[in-house]
Amino acid sequence: ALRGGGAGAPRAASGAAAAQLRLRLESELEDIRGAGTWKSERVIASRQGPHLRLAGGGAGIINFCANNYLGLSSHPEVIRAAVEALEKFGAGLSSVRFICGTQSIHKDLEEKIARFHQREDAILYASCFDANAGIFEALLTPEDAVLSDELNHASIIDGIRLCKANKYRYKHMDMQDLEAKLKEVQKHRLRLVATDGAFSMDGDIAPLREICQLAQKYDALVFIDECHATGFLGPSGRGTDELLGVMDKVTIINSTLGKALGGAAGGYTTGPKPLIDLLRQRSRPYLFSNSLPPAVVGCASKALDLLMESNAIAQSMAAKTQRFRSKMAAAGFTISGKDHPICPVMLGDARLASVMAEDMLNRGIYVIGFSYPVVPKGKARIRVQISAVHSDEDIDRCVEAFTEVGRKHGALS
Ligand code: PLP
C-alpha cells in the first residue's frame, strides 16, 4: 500500500525512450564539461551579505559577487517587514492575480514603484525575466519594429524572440549603427529601442541621452531594463534615466526586486497607465503565473521606503565603488566600465581568470571568473561587485588579495 510521509529511493523511469533520453543527456552534459563551461554552485550556509559562511567549512568569506548593491538583502528592517507580511497576509496566494491573487499589499507596492520611478503605473511579476518575457509580445505586432542592443540581457533577447515584431539588432552602444537601423525601420508603425540601462558583464552604462535624442528624431519609443541600476544610479537612486537626465524621455522601465531592492525576487514594468492596463490583460507570464508571495512584497516595499527616505545608502555604495576602482587601477589592474559597482577586472585569458578566482577564495575573497561564452573570447575577467555594506577594510583586503594573486599568476608585473 502507498503510504504518505517518508520519501523512497529515486526511481529511474523504465523503457527504451527513457534509456535513450538518459544517454543523450549524459552525452550533452559531458560536452558542457569538455567545453569548460560547466557552472558549479557554491553552497552558502548563512544569510546573503558581505560576509558569508560556506557549507562544509569556509567561514568569514568576504563576498564580492552578489547583486546586493545596497546591502538590503539582510537588512533588519527588510527582514522584519517580510515577517510581518508573512504573518498578516500568509505564505502565498495559491492563485494568479486576476482570479483571487491580488492583495492590498500588491496594489500598494505597484503604486510605490510607480511613484519611485515617477511613472503613471506599475505591474508586478514573479521576476524581471518574466517582465521581459511578457512585454514585447503584448505590445508589438508584425506591423512594428524593435531595435535591441546586441549585448542585452538574455531575458530581453528571449522576450523579443516571443514577439512577432520585426527585429533589428544594433552593435553594442553604437549610435551610428542605431541611427542607421532607425532610418531603416521608418516603414513600420511603431518603433521601440530596447536596451539595458547598465550592462552586467562590463559595468558600462547605456548612452541614454544619445539614444533618447535619436528616438526623438526618428519617432521611436525607448525601453530600458534597469536591473543593475534601480535603487542606486542617479542622485536619488532612480536609475540610469535619472543619472543621465532623461526621466521624461524613457517610456518603459522593467526592473527587478531581486537585486538592490531587497534581493528576494520579483520584477515589474512601470510606464504609461494604458500600457500597464494592457499588460494586465495580455501579458502571459502575468496572467498565467502565481502572485508574488506576501513576504517578498513586504521586503521590496520596505526597501523602497528606505530608499525614498534617504539616499545615504546609495551614496555610501558609490564611495566604496570609487575606493575599489581607484585602488585597483593604482595597483595596475584594468577595470572595465565607469563609476558602476560592477567592477570587471579584465584579465583576457580564461584559465587565468579561473585560477585567480580560486586563489582569491583561498584568501577568503569570493569572486567569480567569467569567460567565453558568457563574455567574448579573449576577454575573460573576474567580476567584482561592490555593496554599500562592504567596509573600507573589506575593500582593502580584496585589493590586497588581488595584488598578491595577480603577481603570483603573472597578471601584474
Ligand atoms: N535583466 C537583467 C539585466 C538582469 O541582469 C537580470 C538578472 O540577472 C534579469 C533581467 C532577470 O531578473 P530576475 O532575477 O528578476 O528575473
Short mmCIF file of C-alpha atoms and ligand atoms in Angstrom, two decimals:
data_model
loop_
_atom_site.label_atom_id
_atom_site.label_comp_id
_atom_site.label_asym_id
_atom_site.label_seq_id
_atom_site.Cartn_x
_atom_site.Cartn_y
_atom_site.Cartn_z
CA ALA A 1 0.00 0.00 0.00
CA LEU A 2 1.09 3.55 -0.70
CA ARG A 3 1.96 5.49 2.45
CA GLY A 4 2.49 9.20 2.90
CA GLY A 5 5.49 10.62 4.65
CA GLY A 6 8.95 9.20 4.00
CA ALA A 7 10.44 9.54 0.54
CA GLY A 8 11.65 6.36 -1.06
CA ALA A 9 14.79 5.93 -3.15
CA PRO A 10 14.62 7.67 -6.53
CA ARG A 11 13.05 5.51 -9.22
CA ALA A 12 14.52 5.51 -12.70
CA ALA A 13 11.81 5.57 -15.37
CA SER A 14 11.87 2.36 -17.34
CA GLY A 15 11.56 1.82 -21.07
CA ALA A 16 13.69 2.33 -24.16
CA ALA A 17 12.73 6.01 -24.64
CA ALA A 18 13.77 6.87 -21.07
CA ALA A 19 17.07 4.97 -21.51
CA GLN A 20 17.75 6.77 -24.78
CA LEU A 21 16.99 10.14 -23.17
CA ARG A 22 19.38 9.37 -20.29
CA LEU A 23 22.18 8.56 -22.75
CA ARG A 24 21.57 11.73 -24.74
CA LEU A 25 21.50 13.91 -21.62
CA GLU A 26 24.69 12.34 -20.25
CA SER A 27 26.47 12.97 -23.52
CA GLU A 28 25.28 16.59 -23.59
CA LEU A 29 26.46 17.12 -20.01
CA GLU A 30 29.84 15.63 -20.92
CA ASP A 31 30.08 18.10 -23.82
CA ILE A 32 29.46 21.00 -21.44
CA ARG A 33 32.18 19.72 -19.09
CA GLY A 34 34.51 19.17 -22.06
CA ALA A 35 33.94 22.74 -23.30
CA GLY A 36 34.98 24.04 -19.86
CA THR A 37 31.69 25.92 -19.45
CA TRP A 38 30.25 23.87 -16.57
CA LYS A 39 28.76 26.08 -13.89
CA SER A 40 29.07 24.69 -10.40
CA GLU A 41 27.24 26.18 -7.46
CA ARG A 42 28.88 27.01 -4.14
CA VAL A 43 26.56 26.34 -1.24
CA ILE A 44 26.15 29.19 1.26
CA ALA A 45 25.22 28.27 4.82
CA SER A 46 24.46 31.77 6.07
CA ARG A 47 22.39 34.81 5.05
CA GLN A 48 23.34 36.76 1.94
CA GLY A 49 25.67 39.57 2.92
CA PRO A 50 29.19 40.96 2.77
CA HIS A 51 30.45 38.12 4.99
CA LEU A 52 29.42 34.54 4.34
CA ARG A 53 29.81 31.07 5.69
CA LEU A 54 30.06 28.39 3.04
CA ALA A 55 28.60 24.92 3.61
CA GLY A 56 31.25 22.48 4.79
CA GLY A 57 33.57 24.99 6.43
CA GLY A 58 34.69 28.31 4.98
CA ALA A 59 33.55 30.97 7.47
CA GLY A 60 34.38 34.68 7.28
CA ILE A 61 34.41 34.74 3.48
CA ILE A 62 34.07 38.28 2.09
CA ASN A 63 31.51 38.18 -0.68
CA PHE A 64 32.07 40.27 -3.81
CA CYS A 65 29.71 38.57 -6.22
CA ALA A 66 26.15 39.34 -5.14
CA ASN A 67 23.88 41.92 -6.75
CA ASN A 68 23.19 43.05 -3.18
CA TYR A 69 24.29 46.57 -4.14
CA LEU A 70 22.69 48.33 -1.20
CA GLY A 71 23.09 45.53 1.33
CA LEU A 72 19.33 45.33 1.87
CA SER A 73 19.10 41.53 1.45
CA SER A 74 19.73 41.05 5.16
CA HIS A 75 18.75 44.50 6.43
CA PRO A 76 16.91 44.05 9.78
CA GLU A 77 14.00 46.30 8.77
CA VAL A 78 13.58 44.47 5.46
CA ILE A 79 13.53 41.12 7.23
CA ARG A 80 11.04 42.42 9.82
CA ALA A 81 8.75 43.72 7.07
CA ALA A 82 8.84 40.30 5.40
CA VAL A 83 7.95 38.52 8.64
CA GLU A 84 5.08 40.94 9.33
CA ALA A 85 3.70 40.50 5.79
CA LEU A 86 4.01 36.73 6.12
CA GLU A 87 2.09 36.73 9.40
CA LYS A 88 -0.61 39.15 8.27
CA PHE A 89 -1.11 38.01 4.66
CA GLY A 90 0.01 34.37 4.72
CA ALA A 91 2.55 32.30 2.81
CA GLY A 92 1.09 32.78 -0.63
CA LEU A 93 -1.97 33.34 -2.75
CA SER A 94 -2.42 29.97 -4.45
CA SER A 95 -3.70 31.97 -7.39
CA VAL A 96 -2.82 34.25 -10.24
CA ARG A 97 -3.59 37.94 -9.82
CA PHE A 98 -6.86 38.14 -11.77
CA ILE A 99 -8.55 35.18 -10.09
CA CYS A 100 -8.00 35.73 -6.39
CA GLY A 101 -4.35 36.68 -6.12
CA THR A 102 -4.37 40.44 -5.56
CA GLN A 103 -3.96 41.71 -2.00
CA SER A 104 -3.81 45.29 -0.81
CA ILE A 105 -0.01 44.95 -0.44
CA HIS A 106 0.37 44.12 -4.15
CA LYS A 107 -1.54 47.25 -5.11
CA ASP A 108 0.42 49.34 -2.58
CA LEU A 109 3.75 48.08 -3.91
CA GLU A 110 2.75 48.80 -7.51
CA GLU A 111 1.77 52.32 -6.54
CA LYS A 112 5.07 52.76 -4.66
CA ILE A 113 7.15 51.51 -7.60
CA ALA A 114 5.39 53.91 -9.98
CA ARG A 115 5.96 56.78 -7.54
CA PHE A 116 9.64 55.85 -7.11
CA HIS A 117 10.21 55.95 -10.87
CA GLN A 118 7.84 58.92 -11.36
CA ARG A 119 5.70 56.92 -13.76
CA GLU A 120 1.91 56.55 -14.09
CA ASP A 121 1.53 52.93 -13.03
CA ALA A 122 3.36 49.65 -12.45
CA ILE A 123 2.67 45.91 -12.69
CA LEU A 124 4.37 43.18 -10.65
CA TYR A 125 5.76 39.90 -11.98
CA ALA A 126 7.39 36.90 -10.34
CA SER A 127 10.71 38.06 -11.84
CA CYS A 128 12.15 40.61 -14.23
CA PHE A 129 12.82 37.67 -16.53
CA ASP A 130 9.03 37.32 -16.69
CA ALA A 131 8.52 41.07 -17.14
CA ASN A 132 10.88 40.94 -20.13
CA ALA A 133 9.24 37.78 -21.43
CA GLY A 134 5.82 39.42 -21.31
CA ILE A 135 6.18 42.94 -22.57
CA PHE A 136 7.28 42.69 -26.20
CA GLU A 137 4.67 40.14 -27.24
CA ALA A 138 1.88 42.12 -25.54
CA LEU A 139 2.96 45.45 -27.02
CA LEU A 140 4.31 44.77 -30.50
CA THR A 141 2.68 43.28 -33.59
CA PRO A 142 4.03 42.31 -37.05
CA GLU A 143 3.45 45.93 -38.08
CA ASP A 144 6.01 47.16 -35.51
CA ALA A 145 9.78 47.05 -35.08
CA VAL A 146 12.08 46.51 -32.11
CA LEU A 147 15.74 47.56 -32.10
CA SER A 148 17.84 45.80 -29.49
CA ASP A 149 21.44 46.30 -28.29
CA GLU A 150 23.41 43.16 -29.21
CA LEU A 151 24.59 42.72 -25.60
CA ASN A 152 21.16 42.98 -23.99
CA HIS A 153 20.35 40.54 -21.21
CA ALA A 154 19.18 37.04 -22.18
CA SER A 155 15.67 37.76 -20.89
CA ILE A 156 15.27 40.73 -23.27
CA ILE A 157 16.52 38.58 -26.12
CA ASP A 158 14.04 35.84 -25.21
CA GLY A 159 11.18 38.32 -24.79
CA ILE A 160 11.89 39.74 -28.23
CA ARG A 161 12.03 36.23 -29.70
CA LEU A 162 8.50 35.67 -28.43
CA CYS A 163 7.02 38.69 -30.20
CA LYS A 164 6.03 38.99 -33.83
CA ALA A 165 7.52 42.42 -34.48
CA ASN A 166 10.33 43.00 -36.99
CA LYS A 167 13.62 42.50 -35.15
CA TYR A 168 16.78 44.57 -35.53
CA ARG A 169 19.98 44.24 -33.50
CA TYR A 170 22.36 47.18 -33.26
CA LYS A 171 26.02 46.99 -32.29
CA HIS A 172 26.68 47.44 -28.57
CA MET A 173 26.12 51.11 -27.65
CA ASP A 174 26.95 52.09 -31.24
CA MET A 175 24.87 55.18 -32.01
CA GLN A 176 25.80 55.24 -35.69
CA ASP A 177 24.52 51.73 -36.13
CA LEU A 178 21.38 52.52 -34.12
CA GLU A 179 20.71 55.56 -36.32
CA ALA A 180 21.16 53.52 -39.50
CA LYS A 181 18.70 50.93 -38.19
CA LEU A 182 16.23 53.64 -37.09
CA LYS A 183 16.25 55.02 -40.64
CA GLU A 184 15.56 51.52 -41.94
CA VAL A 185 12.56 50.98 -39.65
CA GLN A 186 10.67 54.15 -40.55
CA LYS A 187 8.37 51.97 -42.67
CA HIS A 188 6.99 50.26 -39.55
CA ARG A 189 4.05 51.51 -37.48
CA LEU A 190 5.77 51.71 -34.11
CA ARG A 191 9.49 51.61 -33.26
CA LEU A 192 10.86 50.53 -29.89
CA VAL A 193 14.52 50.81 -28.89
CA ALA A 194 15.34 48.29 -26.13
CA THR A 195 18.48 48.46 -24.02
CA ASP A 196 19.88 47.50 -20.65
CA GLY A 197 20.41 50.68 -18.61
CA ALA A 198 23.62 49.20 -17.20
CA PHE A 199 25.23 46.10 -18.72
CA SER A 200 26.04 43.46 -16.16
CA MET A 201 29.11 41.91 -17.76
CA ASP A 202 31.00 45.16 -18.38
CA GLY A 203 29.59 47.59 -15.81
CA ASP A 204 29.05 50.06 -18.65
CA ILE A 205 26.09 52.40 -18.84
CA ALA A 206 23.97 52.81 -21.98
CA PRO A 207 24.33 56.26 -23.63
CA LEU A 208 20.70 57.05 -22.88
CA ARG A 209 20.94 60.73 -23.70
CA GLU A 210 22.04 59.93 -27.25
CA ILE A 211 19.57 57.05 -27.53
CA CYS A 212 16.71 59.33 -26.49
CA GLN A 213 17.81 62.04 -28.93
CA LEU A 214 17.83 59.52 -31.78
CA ALA A 215 14.50 58.12 -30.63
CA GLN A 216 13.02 61.61 -30.72
CA LYS A 217 14.48 62.30 -34.16
CA TYR A 218 13.13 59.04 -35.61
CA ASP A 219 9.91 58.91 -33.63
CA ALA A 220 10.69 55.83 -31.57
CA LEU A 221 9.93 54.71 -28.00
CA VAL A 222 12.65 53.82 -25.51
CA PHE A 223 12.56 50.78 -23.21
CA ILE A 224 15.22 50.20 -20.54
CA ASP A 225 15.98 47.24 -18.31
CA GLU A 226 17.15 48.74 -15.03
CA CYS A 227 18.05 45.61 -13.06
CA HIS A 228 21.60 46.87 -12.47
CA ALA A 229 20.61 50.49 -11.86
CA THR A 230 17.39 50.71 -9.83
CA GLY A 231 18.00 51.91 -6.30
CA PHE A 232 21.48 53.29 -6.72
CA LEU A 233 22.26 55.05 -10.03
CA GLY A 234 21.42 58.75 -10.24
CA PRO A 235 21.33 61.38 -7.47
CA SER A 236 18.39 59.71 -5.70
CA GLY A 237 18.89 56.16 -6.95
CA ARG A 238 16.07 56.20 -9.50
CA GLY A 239 18.31 54.67 -12.14
CA THR A 240 20.07 55.33 -15.41
CA ASP A 241 17.37 57.68 -16.70
CA GLU A 242 17.83 59.90 -13.65
CA LEU A 243 21.64 59.68 -13.85
CA LEU A 244 21.57 60.86 -17.47
CA GLY A 245 18.72 63.36 -17.09
CA VAL A 246 16.21 61.63 -19.39
CA MET A 247 13.47 60.54 -16.98
CA ASP A 248 10.83 62.17 -19.20
CA LYS A 249 12.19 60.59 -22.39
CA VAL A 250 12.20 56.90 -21.45
CA THR A 251 8.73 55.41 -21.92
CA ILE A 252 9.04 51.96 -20.34
CA ILE A 253 11.15 50.60 -17.49
CA ASN A 254 11.48 46.97 -16.49
CA SER A 255 13.40 46.14 -13.36
CA THR A 256 13.88 43.60 -10.59
CA LEU A 257 13.14 43.36 -6.90
CA GLY A 258 15.79 40.63 -6.72
CA LYS A 259 18.93 42.76 -6.65
CA ALA A 260 19.26 46.17 -4.91
CA LEU A 261 15.62 46.30 -3.74
CA GLY A 262 15.91 43.68 -1.01
CA GLY A 263 17.15 40.84 -3.17
CA ALA A 264 14.24 38.44 -2.61
CA ALA A 265 12.61 38.02 -6.04
CA GLY A 266 10.14 39.69 -8.33
CA GLY A 267 10.13 42.12 -11.20
CA TYR A 268 7.98 44.84 -12.69
CA THR A 269 7.15 47.08 -15.60
CA THR A 270 6.45 50.75 -14.97
CA GLY A 271 5.27 53.29 -17.53
CA PRO A 272 2.11 54.76 -19.07
CA LYS A 273 -1.14 53.61 -17.46
CA PRO A 274 -2.75 52.23 -20.65
CA LEU A 275 0.36 50.09 -21.22
CA ILE A 276 0.16 48.68 -17.70
CA ASP A 277 -3.58 48.09 -18.15
CA LEU A 278 -2.86 46.23 -21.39
CA LEU A 279 -0.18 44.08 -19.74
CA ARG A 280 -2.71 43.02 -17.09
CA GLN A 281 -4.95 41.81 -19.93
CA ARG A 282 -2.38 40.32 -22.30
CA SER A 283 0.97 39.57 -20.71
CA ARG A 284 1.27 35.80 -20.44
CA PRO A 285 3.79 35.49 -17.56
CA TYR A 286 1.49 37.80 -15.55
CA LEU A 287 -1.77 36.10 -16.49
CA PHE A 288 -0.61 32.52 -16.08
CA SER A 289 1.73 32.57 -13.09
CA ASN A 290 1.21 32.88 -9.35
CA SER A 291 1.15 36.19 -7.47
CA LEU A 292 4.23 37.34 -5.60
CA PRO A 293 4.29 35.90 -2.05
CA PRO A 294 3.45 38.44 0.67
CA ALA A 295 6.85 38.13 2.39
CA VAL A 296 8.55 39.05 -0.89
CA VAL A 297 6.20 42.00 -1.35
CA GLY A 298 6.99 43.10 2.23
CA CYS A 299 10.77 43.05 1.57
CA ALA A 300 10.57 45.13 -1.60
CA SER A 301 8.11 47.59 -0.12
CA LYS A 302 10.36 48.25 2.87
CA ALA A 303 13.45 48.53 0.63
CA LEU A 304 11.69 51.25 -1.38
CA ASP A 305 10.65 53.06 1.83
CA LEU A 306 14.28 53.10 2.98
CA LEU A 307 15.44 54.47 -0.39
CA MET A 308 12.75 57.12 -0.57
CA GLU A 309 13.59 58.31 2.96
CA SER A 310 17.27 58.91 2.24
CA ASN A 311 19.92 58.38 -0.41
CA ALA A 312 22.64 57.79 2.21
CA ILE A 313 22.89 54.06 1.42
CA ALA A 314 23.31 54.67 -2.33
CA GLN A 315 25.94 57.32 -1.65
CA SER A 316 27.86 55.01 0.64
CA MET A 317 27.91 52.37 -2.12
CA ALA A 318 29.18 54.93 -4.64
CA ALA A 319 32.03 55.92 -2.28
CA LYS A 320 33.04 52.25 -1.82
CA THR A 321 32.93 51.67 -5.57
CA GLN A 322 35.20 54.64 -6.08
CA ARG A 323 37.62 53.33 -3.42
CA PHE A 324 37.83 49.90 -5.07
CA ARG A 325 38.15 51.16 -8.63
CA SER A 326 40.87 53.71 -7.83
CA LYS A 327 42.92 51.34 -5.63
CA MET A 328 42.77 48.55 -8.23
CA ALA A 329 43.80 50.93 -11.01
CA ALA A 330 46.71 52.15 -8.85
CA ALA A 331 47.74 48.52 -8.33
CA GLY A 332 47.94 48.12 -12.12
CA PHE A 333 44.67 46.35 -12.97
CA THR A 334 42.31 47.34 -15.76
CA ILE A 335 38.72 47.72 -14.55
CA SER A 336 36.05 47.91 -17.23
CA GLY A 337 33.12 50.37 -17.05
CA LYS A 338 32.94 53.60 -15.09
CA ASP A 339 31.51 54.51 -11.68
CA HIS A 340 29.38 51.34 -11.55
CA PRO A 341 29.54 48.86 -8.64
CA ILE A 342 30.02 46.10 -11.21
CA CYS A 343 33.81 46.19 -11.49
CA PRO A 344 35.09 43.68 -14.05
CA VAL A 345 38.82 43.05 -13.52
CA MET A 346 39.93 42.41 -17.10
CA LEU A 347 42.40 39.52 -17.46
CA GLY A 348 41.92 38.24 -21.01
CA ASP A 349 42.86 34.61 -20.52
CA ALA A 350 40.08 32.24 -19.36
CA ARG A 351 42.37 29.94 -17.37
CA LEU A 352 44.00 32.89 -15.63
CA ALA A 353 40.57 34.23 -14.60
CA SER A 354 39.55 30.83 -13.27
CA VAL A 355 42.74 30.07 -11.27
CA MET A 356 42.91 33.58 -9.89
CA ALA A 357 39.27 33.39 -8.71
CA GLU A 358 40.05 30.06 -6.97
CA ASP A 359 43.12 31.53 -5.34
CA MET A 360 41.15 34.58 -4.19
CA LEU A 361 38.75 32.22 -2.39
CA ASN A 362 41.74 30.54 -0.70
CA ARG A 363 42.43 34.01 0.70
CA GLY A 364 38.82 34.43 1.86
CA ILE A 365 37.60 36.60 -1.04
CA TYR A 366 34.65 35.24 -3.01
CA VAL A 367 34.71 36.44 -6.62
CA ILE A 368 33.76 34.74 -9.88
CA GLY A 369 35.67 34.42 -13.15
CA PHE A 370 33.72 34.80 -16.41
CA SER A 371 34.95 33.50 -19.73
CA TYR A 372 33.62 32.53 -23.16
CA PRO A 373 30.73 32.01 -23.99
CA VAL A 374 29.43 34.30 -21.22
CA VAL A 375 31.83 37.04 -22.42
CA PRO A 376 33.66 37.27 -25.79
CA LYS A 377 36.72 35.07 -26.42
CA GLY A 378 39.94 36.62 -25.08
CA LYS A 379 38.01 38.92 -22.72
CA ALA A 380 37.91 36.75 -19.61
CA ARG A 381 37.57 38.63 -16.38
CA ILE A 382 36.82 38.40 -12.70
CA ARG A 383 33.68 40.34 -11.89
CA VAL A 384 33.72 42.13 -8.55
CA GLN A 385 30.51 43.66 -7.22
CA ILE A 386 30.63 46.29 -4.53
CA SER A 387 27.93 46.69 -1.90
CA ALA A 388 27.08 49.52 0.49
CA VAL A 389 27.65 47.08 3.37
CA HIS A 390 31.27 46.33 2.49
CA SER A 391 33.55 48.08 4.97
CA ASP A 392 36.59 50.02 3.78
CA GLU A 393 38.63 47.22 5.32
CA ASP A 394 36.76 44.60 3.21
CA ILE A 395 37.56 46.59 0.08
CA ASP A 396 41.20 46.99 1.02
CA ARG A 397 41.53 43.26 1.78
CA CYS A 398 40.08 42.49 -1.64
CA VAL A 399 42.58 44.81 -3.38
CA GLU A 400 45.47 43.31 -1.39
CA ALA A 401 44.40 39.76 -2.28
CA PHE A 402 44.09 40.71 -5.97
CA THR A 403 47.56 42.23 -5.90
CA GLU A 404 49.13 39.10 -4.33
CA VAL A 405 47.25 36.69 -6.57
CA GLY A 406 47.85 38.83 -9.67
CA ARG A 407 51.61 38.86 -9.02
CA LYS A 408 51.66 35.14 -8.32
CA HIS A 409 49.94 34.29 -11.61
CA GLY A 410 51.70 36.87 -13.77
CA ALA A 411 48.70 39.21 -14.26
CA LEU A 412 50.72 42.01 -12.63
CA SER A 413 54.39 42.65 -13.15
N1 PLP B 1 17.61 41.77 -16.72
C1 PLP B 1 18.91 41.88 -16.35
C2 PLP B 1 19.76 42.92 -16.99
C3 PLP B 1 19.44 41.02 -15.37
O1 PLP B 1 20.72 41.12 -15.01
C4 PLP B 1 18.60 40.04 -14.78
C5 PLP B 1 19.10 39.10 -13.77
O2 PLP B 1 20.18 38.61 -13.78
C6 PLP B 1 17.27 39.98 -15.20
C7 PLP B 1 16.80 40.84 -16.17
C8 PLP B 1 16.33 38.99 -14.59
O3 PLP B 1 15.97 39.45 -13.33
P1 PLP B 1 15.19 38.49 -12.31
O4 PLP B 1 16.25 37.82 -11.48
O5 PLP B 1 14.30 39.38 -11.53
O6 PLP B 1 14.45 37.52 -13.14
#
